[in-house]
Backbone as a chain_set.jsonl record, in Angstrom:
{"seq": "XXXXXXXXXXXXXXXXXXXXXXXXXXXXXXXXXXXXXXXXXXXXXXXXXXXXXXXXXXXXXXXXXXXXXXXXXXXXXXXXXXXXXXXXXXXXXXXXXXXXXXXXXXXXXXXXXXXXXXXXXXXXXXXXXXXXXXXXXXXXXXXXXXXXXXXXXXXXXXXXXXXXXXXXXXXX", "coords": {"N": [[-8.201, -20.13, -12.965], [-8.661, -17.88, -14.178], [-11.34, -17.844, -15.154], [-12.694, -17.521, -12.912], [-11.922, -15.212, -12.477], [-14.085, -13.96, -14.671], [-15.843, -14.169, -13.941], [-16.314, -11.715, -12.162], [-15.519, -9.126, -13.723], [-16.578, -6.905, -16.126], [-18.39, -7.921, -18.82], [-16.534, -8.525, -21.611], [-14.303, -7.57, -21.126], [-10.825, -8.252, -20.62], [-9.269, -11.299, -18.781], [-6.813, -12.124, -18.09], [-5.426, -9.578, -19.014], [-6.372, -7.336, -16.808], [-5.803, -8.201, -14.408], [-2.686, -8.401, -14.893], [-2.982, -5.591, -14.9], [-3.961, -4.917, -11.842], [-2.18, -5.935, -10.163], [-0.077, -4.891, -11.172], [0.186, -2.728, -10.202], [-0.168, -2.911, -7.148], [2.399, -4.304, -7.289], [3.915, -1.869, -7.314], [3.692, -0.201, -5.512], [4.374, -1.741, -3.099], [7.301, -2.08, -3.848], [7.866, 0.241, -3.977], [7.812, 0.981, -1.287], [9.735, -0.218, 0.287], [11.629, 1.168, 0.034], [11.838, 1.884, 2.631], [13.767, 0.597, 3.853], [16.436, 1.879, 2.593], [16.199, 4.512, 3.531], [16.106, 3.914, 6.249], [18.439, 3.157, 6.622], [20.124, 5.391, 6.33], [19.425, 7.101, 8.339], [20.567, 6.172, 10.422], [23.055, 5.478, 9.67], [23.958, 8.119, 10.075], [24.214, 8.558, 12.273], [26.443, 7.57, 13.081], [30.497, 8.387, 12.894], [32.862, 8.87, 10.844], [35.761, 6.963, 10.774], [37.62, 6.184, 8.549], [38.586, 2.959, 9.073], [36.862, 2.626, 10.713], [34.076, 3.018, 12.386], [32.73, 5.458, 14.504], [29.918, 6.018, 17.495], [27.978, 9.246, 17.264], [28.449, 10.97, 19.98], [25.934, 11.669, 22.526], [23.48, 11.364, 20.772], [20.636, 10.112, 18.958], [18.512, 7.528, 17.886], [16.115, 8.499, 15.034], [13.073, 8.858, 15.061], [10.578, 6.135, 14.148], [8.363, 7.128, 13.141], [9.244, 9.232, 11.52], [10.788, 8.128, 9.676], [9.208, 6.476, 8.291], [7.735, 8.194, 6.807], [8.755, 9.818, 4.723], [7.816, 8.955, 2.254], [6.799, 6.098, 2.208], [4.748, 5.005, 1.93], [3.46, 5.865, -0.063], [2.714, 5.32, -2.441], [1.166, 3.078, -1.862], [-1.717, 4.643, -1.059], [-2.24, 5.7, -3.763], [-2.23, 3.698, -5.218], [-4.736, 2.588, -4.475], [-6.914, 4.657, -4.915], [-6.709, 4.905, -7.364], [-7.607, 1.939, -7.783], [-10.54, 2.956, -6.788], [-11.079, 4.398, -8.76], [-11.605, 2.478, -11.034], [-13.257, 1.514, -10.609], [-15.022, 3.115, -11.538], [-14.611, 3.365, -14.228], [-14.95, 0.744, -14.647], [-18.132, 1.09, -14.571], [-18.383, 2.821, -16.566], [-17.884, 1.809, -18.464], [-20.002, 0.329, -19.106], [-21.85, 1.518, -20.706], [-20.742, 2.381, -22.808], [-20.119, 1.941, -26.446], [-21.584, -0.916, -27.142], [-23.411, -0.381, -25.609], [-23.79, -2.344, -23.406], [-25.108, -2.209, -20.697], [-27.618, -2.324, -20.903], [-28.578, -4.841, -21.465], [-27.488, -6.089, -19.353], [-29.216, -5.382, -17.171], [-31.277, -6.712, -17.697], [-30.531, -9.105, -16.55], [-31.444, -11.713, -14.119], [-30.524, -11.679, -11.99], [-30.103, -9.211, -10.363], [-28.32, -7.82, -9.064], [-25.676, -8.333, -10.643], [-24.424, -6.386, -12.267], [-23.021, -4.749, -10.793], [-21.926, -6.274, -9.144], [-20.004, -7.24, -11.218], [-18.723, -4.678, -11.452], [-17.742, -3.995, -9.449], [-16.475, -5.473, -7.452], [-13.946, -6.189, -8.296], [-12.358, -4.283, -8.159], [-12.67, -3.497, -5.301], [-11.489, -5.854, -3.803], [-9.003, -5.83, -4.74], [-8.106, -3.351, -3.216], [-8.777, -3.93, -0.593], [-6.818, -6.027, -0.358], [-4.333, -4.392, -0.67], [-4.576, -2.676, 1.877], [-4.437, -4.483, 3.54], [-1.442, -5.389, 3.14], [-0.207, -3.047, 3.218], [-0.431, -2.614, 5.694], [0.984, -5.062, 7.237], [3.468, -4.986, 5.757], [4.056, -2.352, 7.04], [3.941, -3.72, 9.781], [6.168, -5.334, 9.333], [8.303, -3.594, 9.134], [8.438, -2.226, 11.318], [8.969, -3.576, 13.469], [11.628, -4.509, 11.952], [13.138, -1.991, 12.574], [12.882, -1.866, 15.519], [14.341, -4.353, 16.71], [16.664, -3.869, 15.353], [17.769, -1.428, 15.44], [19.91, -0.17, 17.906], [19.169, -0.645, 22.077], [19.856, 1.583, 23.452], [19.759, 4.125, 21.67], [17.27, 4.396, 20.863], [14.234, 6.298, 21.059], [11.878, 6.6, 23.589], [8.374, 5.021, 23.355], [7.586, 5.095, 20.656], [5.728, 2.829, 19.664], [3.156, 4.699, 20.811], [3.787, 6.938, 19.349], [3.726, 6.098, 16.369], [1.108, 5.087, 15.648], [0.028, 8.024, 16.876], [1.045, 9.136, 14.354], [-0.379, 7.732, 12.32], [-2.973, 8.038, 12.919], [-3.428, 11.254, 12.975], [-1.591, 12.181, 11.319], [0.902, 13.008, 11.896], [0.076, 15.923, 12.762], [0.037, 16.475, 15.13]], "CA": [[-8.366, -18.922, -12.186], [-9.394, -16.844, -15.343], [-12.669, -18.239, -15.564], [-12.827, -16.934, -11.579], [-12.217, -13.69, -12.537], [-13.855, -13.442, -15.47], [-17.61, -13.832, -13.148], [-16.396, -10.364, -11.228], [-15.169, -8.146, -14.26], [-17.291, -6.566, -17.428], [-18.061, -9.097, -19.609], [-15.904, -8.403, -22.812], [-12.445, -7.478, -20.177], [-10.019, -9.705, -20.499], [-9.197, -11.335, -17.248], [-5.218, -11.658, -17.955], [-4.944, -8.058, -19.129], [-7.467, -7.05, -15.716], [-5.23, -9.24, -13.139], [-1.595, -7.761, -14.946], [-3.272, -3.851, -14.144], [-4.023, -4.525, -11.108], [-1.146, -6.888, -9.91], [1.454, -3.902, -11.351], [-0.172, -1.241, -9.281], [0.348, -3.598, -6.168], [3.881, -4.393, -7.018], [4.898, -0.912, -7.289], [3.51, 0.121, -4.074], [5.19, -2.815, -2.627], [8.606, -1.968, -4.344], [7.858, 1.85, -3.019], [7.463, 0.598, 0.134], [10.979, -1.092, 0.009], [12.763, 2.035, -0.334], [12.074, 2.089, 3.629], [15.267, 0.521, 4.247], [17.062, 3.102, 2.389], [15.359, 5.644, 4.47], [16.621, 3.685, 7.802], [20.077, 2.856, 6.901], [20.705, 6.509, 5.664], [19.414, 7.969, 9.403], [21.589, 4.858, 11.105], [24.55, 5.536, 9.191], [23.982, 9.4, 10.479], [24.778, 8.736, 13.905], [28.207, 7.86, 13.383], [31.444, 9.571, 12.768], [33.339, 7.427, 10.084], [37.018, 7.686, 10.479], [38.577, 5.154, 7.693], [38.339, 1.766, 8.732], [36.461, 2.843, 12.356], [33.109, 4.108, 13.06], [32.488, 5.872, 16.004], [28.936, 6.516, 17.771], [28.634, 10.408, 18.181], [27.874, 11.093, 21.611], [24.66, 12.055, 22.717], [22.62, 11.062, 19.523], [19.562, 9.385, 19.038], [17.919, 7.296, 16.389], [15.507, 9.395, 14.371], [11.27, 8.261, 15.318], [10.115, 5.515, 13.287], [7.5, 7.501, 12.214], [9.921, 10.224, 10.946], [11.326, 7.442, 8.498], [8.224, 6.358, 7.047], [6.825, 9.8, 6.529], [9.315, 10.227, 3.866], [6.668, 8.881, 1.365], [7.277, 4.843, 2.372], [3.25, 3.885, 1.582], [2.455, 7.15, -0.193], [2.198, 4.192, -3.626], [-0.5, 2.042, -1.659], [-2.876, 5.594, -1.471], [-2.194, 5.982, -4.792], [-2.722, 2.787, -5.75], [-6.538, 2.354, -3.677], [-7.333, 5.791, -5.744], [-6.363, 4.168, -8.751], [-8.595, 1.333, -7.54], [-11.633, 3.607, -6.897], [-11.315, 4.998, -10.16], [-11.606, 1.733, -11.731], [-15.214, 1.416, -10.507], [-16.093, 4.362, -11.977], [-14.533, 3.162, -15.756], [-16.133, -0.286, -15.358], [-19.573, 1.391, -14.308], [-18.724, 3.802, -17.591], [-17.153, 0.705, -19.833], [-21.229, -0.413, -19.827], [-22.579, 2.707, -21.722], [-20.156, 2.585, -24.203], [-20.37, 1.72, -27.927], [-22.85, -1.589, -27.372], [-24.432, -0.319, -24.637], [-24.576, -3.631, -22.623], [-26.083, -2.103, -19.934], [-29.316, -2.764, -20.765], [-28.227, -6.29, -20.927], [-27.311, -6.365, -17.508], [-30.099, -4.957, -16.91], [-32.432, -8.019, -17.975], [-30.358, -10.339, -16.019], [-32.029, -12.041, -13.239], [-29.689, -11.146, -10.838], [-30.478, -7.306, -10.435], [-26.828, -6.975, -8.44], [-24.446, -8.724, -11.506], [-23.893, -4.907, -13.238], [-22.332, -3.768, -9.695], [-20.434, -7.377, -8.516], [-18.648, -7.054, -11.99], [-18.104, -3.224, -11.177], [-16.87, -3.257, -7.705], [-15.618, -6.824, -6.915], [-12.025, -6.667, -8.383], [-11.165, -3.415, -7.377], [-12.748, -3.739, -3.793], [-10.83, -6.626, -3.73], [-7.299, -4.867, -4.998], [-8.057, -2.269, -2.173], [-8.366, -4.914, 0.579], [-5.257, -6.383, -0.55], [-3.618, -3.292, -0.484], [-4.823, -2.199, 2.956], [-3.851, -5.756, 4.114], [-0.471, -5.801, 2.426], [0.631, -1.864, 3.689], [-0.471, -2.672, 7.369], [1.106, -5.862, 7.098], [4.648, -4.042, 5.594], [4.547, -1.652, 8.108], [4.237, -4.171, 10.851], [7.269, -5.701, 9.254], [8.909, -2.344, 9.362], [8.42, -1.5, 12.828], [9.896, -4.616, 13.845], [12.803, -4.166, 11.839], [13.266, -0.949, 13.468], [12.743, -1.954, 16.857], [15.289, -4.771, 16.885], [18.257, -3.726, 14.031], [18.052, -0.338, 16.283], [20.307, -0.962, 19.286], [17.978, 0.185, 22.861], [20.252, 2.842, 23.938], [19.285, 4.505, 20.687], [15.731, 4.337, 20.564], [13.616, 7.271, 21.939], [11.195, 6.143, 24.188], [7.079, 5.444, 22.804], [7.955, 4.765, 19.257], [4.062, 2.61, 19.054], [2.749, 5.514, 20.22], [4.709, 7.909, 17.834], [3.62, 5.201, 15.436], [-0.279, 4.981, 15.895], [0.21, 9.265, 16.559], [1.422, 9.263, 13.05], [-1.494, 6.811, 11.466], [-4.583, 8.639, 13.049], [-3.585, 12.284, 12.925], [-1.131, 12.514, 10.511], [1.675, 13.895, 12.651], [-0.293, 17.117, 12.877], [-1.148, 16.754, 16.673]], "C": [[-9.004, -17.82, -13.03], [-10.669, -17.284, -15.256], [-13.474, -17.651, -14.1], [-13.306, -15.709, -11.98], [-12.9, -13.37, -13.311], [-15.998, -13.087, -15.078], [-17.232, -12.518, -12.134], [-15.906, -9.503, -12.245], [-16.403, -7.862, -15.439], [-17.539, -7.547, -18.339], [-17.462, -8.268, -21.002], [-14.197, -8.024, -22.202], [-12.189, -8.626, -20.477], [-9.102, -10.03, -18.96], [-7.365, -11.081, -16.974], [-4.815, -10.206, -18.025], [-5.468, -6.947, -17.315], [-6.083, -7.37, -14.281], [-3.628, -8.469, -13.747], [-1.84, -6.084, -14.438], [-2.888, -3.692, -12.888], [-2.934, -5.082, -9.876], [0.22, -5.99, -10.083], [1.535, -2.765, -10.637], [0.308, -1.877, -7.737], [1.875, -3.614, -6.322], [4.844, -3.099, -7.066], [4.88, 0.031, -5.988], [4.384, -0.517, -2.908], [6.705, -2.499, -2.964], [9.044, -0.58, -3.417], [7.95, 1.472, -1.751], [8.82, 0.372, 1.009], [11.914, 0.417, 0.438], [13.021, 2.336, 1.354], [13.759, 1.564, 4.317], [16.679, 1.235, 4.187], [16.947, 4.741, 3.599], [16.618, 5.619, 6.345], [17.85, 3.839, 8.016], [20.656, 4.13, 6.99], [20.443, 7.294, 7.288], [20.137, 6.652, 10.769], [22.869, 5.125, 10.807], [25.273, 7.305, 9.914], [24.167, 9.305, 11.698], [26.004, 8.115, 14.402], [29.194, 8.574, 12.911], [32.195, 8.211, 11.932], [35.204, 8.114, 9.897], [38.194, 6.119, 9.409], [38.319, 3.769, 7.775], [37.816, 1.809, 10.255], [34.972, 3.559, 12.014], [32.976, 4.172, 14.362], [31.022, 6.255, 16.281], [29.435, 8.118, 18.113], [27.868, 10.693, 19.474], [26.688, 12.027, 21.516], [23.729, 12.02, 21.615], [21.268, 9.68, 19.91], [18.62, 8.709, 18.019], [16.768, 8.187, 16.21], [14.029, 8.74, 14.622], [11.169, 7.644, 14.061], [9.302, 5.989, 12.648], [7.83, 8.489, 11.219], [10.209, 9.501, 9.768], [10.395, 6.855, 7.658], [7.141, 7.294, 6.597], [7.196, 10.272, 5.48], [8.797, 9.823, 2.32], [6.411, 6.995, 1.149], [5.84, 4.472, 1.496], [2.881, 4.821, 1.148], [1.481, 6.185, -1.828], [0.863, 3.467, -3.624], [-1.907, 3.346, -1.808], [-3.044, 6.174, -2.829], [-2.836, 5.117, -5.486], [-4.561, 2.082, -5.066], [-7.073, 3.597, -4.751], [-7.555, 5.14, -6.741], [-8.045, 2.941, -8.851], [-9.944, 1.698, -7.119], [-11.93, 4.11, -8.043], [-11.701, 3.757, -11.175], [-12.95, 1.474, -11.867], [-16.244, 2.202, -11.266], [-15.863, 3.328, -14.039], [-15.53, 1.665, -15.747], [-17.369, 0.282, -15.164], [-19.873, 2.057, -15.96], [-18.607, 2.498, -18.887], [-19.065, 0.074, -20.578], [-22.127, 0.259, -20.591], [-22.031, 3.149, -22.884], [-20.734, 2.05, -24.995], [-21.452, 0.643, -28.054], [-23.121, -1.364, -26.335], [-25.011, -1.535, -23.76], [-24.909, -2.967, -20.944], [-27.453, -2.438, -19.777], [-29.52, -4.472, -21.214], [-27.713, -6.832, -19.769], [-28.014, -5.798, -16.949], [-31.401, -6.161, -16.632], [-32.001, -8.862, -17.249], [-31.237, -10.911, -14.751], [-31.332, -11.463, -12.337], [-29.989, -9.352, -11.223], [-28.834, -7.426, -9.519], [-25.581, -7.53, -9.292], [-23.904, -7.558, -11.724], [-22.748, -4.745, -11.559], [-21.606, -5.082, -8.673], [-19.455, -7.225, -9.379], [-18.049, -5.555, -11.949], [-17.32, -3.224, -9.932], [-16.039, -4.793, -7.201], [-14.335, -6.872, -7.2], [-11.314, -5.203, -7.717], [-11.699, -3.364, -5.882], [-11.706, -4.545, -3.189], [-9.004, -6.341, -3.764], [-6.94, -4.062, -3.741], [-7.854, -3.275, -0.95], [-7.387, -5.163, 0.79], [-4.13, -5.441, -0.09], [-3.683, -3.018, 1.001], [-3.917, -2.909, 3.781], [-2.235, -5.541, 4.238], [0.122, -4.27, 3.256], [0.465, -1.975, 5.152], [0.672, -4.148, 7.445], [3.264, -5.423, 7.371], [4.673, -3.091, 6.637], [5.19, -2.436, 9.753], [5.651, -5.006, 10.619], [8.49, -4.646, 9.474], [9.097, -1.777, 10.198], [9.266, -2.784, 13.819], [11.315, -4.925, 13.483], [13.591, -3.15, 12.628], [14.36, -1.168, 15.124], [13.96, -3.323, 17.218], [16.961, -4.774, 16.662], [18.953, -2.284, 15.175], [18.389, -0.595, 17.59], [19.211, 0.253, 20.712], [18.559, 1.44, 23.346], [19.956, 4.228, 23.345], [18.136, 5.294, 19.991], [15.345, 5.47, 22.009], [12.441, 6.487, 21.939], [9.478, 6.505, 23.566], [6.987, 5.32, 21.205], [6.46, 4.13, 18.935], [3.474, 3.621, 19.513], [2.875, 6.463, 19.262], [4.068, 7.565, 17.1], [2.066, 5.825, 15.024], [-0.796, 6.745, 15.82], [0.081, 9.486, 15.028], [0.198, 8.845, 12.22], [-2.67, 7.38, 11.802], [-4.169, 9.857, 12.821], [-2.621, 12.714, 12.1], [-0.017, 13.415, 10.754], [1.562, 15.653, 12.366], [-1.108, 17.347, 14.28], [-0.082, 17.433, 17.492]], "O": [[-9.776, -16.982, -12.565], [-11.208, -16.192, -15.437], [-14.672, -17.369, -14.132], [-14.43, -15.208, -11.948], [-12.882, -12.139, -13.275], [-16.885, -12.371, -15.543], [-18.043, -12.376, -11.219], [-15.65, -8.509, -11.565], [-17.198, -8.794, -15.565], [-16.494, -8.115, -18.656], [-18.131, -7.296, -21.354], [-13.157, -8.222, -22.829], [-12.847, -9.659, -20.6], [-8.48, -9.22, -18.272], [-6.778, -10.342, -16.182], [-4.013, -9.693, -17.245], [-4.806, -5.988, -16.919], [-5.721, -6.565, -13.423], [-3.23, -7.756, -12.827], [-1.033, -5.47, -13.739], [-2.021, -2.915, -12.489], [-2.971, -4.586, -8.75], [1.27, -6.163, -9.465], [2.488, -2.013, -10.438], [1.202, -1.249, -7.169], [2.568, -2.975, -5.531], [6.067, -3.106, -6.93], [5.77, 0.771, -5.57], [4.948, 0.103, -2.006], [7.41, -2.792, -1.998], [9.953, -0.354, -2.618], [8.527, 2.406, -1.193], [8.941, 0.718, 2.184], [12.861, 0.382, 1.224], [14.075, 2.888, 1.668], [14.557, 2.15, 5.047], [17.605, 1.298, 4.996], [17.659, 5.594, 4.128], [17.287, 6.382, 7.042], [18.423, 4.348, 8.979], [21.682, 4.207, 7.666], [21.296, 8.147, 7.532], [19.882, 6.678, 11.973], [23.764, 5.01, 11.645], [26.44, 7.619, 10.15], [24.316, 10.402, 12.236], [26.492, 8.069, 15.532], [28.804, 9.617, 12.388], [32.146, 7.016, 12.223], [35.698, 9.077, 9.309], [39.166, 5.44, 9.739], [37.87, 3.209, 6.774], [38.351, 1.021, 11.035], [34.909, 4.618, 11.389], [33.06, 3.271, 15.196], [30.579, 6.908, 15.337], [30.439, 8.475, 18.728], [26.665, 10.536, 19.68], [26.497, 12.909, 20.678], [23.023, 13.027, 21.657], [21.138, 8.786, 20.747], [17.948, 9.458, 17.311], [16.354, 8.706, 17.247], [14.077, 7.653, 14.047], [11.501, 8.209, 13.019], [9.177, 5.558, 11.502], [7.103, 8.726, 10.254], [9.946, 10.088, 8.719], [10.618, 6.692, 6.458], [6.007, 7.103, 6.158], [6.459, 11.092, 4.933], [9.321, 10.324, 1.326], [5.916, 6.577, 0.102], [5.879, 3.736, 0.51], [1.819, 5.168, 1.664], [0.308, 6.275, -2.189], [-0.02, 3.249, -4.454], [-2.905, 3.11, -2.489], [-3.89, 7.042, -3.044], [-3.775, 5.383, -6.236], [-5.202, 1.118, -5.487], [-7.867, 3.109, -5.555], [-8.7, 4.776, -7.006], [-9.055, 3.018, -9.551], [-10.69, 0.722, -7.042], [-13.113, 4.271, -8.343], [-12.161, 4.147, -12.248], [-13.626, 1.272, -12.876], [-17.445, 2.137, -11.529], [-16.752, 2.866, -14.754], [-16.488, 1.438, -16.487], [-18.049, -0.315, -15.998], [-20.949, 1.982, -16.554], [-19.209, 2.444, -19.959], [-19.386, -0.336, -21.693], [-23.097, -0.293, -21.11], [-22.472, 3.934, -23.723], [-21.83, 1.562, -24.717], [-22.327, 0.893, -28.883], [-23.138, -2.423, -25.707], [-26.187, -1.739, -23.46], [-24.811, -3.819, -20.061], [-28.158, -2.729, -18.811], [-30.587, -5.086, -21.218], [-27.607, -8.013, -19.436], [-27.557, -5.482, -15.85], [-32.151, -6.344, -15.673], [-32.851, -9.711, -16.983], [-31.946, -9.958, -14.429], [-31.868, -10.453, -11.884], [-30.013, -8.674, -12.25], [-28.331, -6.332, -9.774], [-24.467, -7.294, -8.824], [-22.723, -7.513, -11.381], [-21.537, -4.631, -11.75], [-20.912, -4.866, -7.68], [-18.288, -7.087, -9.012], [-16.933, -5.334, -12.418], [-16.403, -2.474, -9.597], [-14.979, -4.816, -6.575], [-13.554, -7.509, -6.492], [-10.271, -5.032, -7.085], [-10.751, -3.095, -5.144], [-11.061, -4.133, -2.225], [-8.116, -6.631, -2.962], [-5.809, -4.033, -3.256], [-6.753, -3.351, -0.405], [-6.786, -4.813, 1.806], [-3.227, -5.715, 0.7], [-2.564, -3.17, 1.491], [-3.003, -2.467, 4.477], [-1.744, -5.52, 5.367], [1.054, -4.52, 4.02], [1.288, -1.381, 5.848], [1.522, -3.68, 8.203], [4.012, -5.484, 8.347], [5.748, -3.182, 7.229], [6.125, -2.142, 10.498], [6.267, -5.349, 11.628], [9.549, -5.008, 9.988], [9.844, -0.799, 10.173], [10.055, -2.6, 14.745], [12.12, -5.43, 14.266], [14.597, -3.465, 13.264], [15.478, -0.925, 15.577], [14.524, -3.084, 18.286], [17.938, -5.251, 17.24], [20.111, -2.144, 15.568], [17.606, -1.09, 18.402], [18.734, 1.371, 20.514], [17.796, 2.357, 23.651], [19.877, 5.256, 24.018], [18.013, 6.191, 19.157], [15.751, 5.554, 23.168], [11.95, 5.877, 20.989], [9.121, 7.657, 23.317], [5.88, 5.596, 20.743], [5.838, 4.71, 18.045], [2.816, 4.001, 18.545], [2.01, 6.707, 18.42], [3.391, 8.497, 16.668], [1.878, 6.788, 14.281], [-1.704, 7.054, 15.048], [-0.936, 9.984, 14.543], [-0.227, 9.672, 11.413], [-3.554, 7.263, 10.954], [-4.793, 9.976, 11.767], [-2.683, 13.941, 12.025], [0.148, 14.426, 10.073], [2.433, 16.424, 11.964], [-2.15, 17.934, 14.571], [-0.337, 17.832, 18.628]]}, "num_chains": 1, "name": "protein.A"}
């Protein structure tokens, strides 16, 4: 698989050190992501009345909008981590003007588009992932939601709420 990566990065990167970067930025987005359950249980646990070895529902309550609970910064890691991954484009574009100047060896190659597959291919690639991977988690997250949350519970429109939330940034 190294020898994969090692035709989309700078030549002189090392592909293990390349693939642990961008593999730790993923898993912490992913971990961040996680904390959504915390989030849920903590506005679940808020709509009862806890008397010793009893909970009680309190009357007239309502679970809290799904989009309220992942607003609390659930995927703020994955836009962090795509940033991260735009910035990377820029250092490999800069990594080829450094000290031996192999730019102008990727310059001579036949291929006139190698300089800018090994610049943009791994973190394009990271970003995809990412995109993939936080839509992906959410749709696992909304499904948790929507079943763990009993229906009496649930305020009505929750995918729109949802979709509300993802295009306008609950500023509509």
């Amino acid at each position: 698989m190294t020898d994969k990566i090692k035709k989309i990065i700078p030549v002189g990167y090392k592909p293990e050190k390349e693939l642990w970067i961008y593999c730790s930025v993923i898993l912490m987005a992913i971990l961040r992501s996680l904390f959504y359950f915390i989030s849920y249980y903590s506005a679940y646990n808020n709509m009862f009345h806890d008397y010793g070895d009893k909970m009680v529902l309190i009357e007239n309550i309502t679970m809290v909008d799904f989009c309220n609970i992942i607003a609390d910064g659930t995927f703020d890691v994955f836009k962090v981590a795509i940033f991260i991954f735009l910035a990377m484009i820029g250092v490999n574009y800069g990594y080829h003007y450094r000290d031996s100047k192999s730019i102008y060896t990727m310059r001579r190659l036949p291929n006139k588009y190698e300089l800018h597959i090994r610049c943009i291919a791994l973190p394009l690639t990271a970003i995809i992932i990412s995109i993939i991977l936080s839509f992906a988690l959410l749709m696992v997250f909304y499904c948790h939601y929507m079943t763990v949350t009993p229906d009496e519970l649930l305020l009505p429109a929750q995918w729109e709420k949802l979709w509300d939330y993802i295009i306008y940034g609950g500023n509509r």
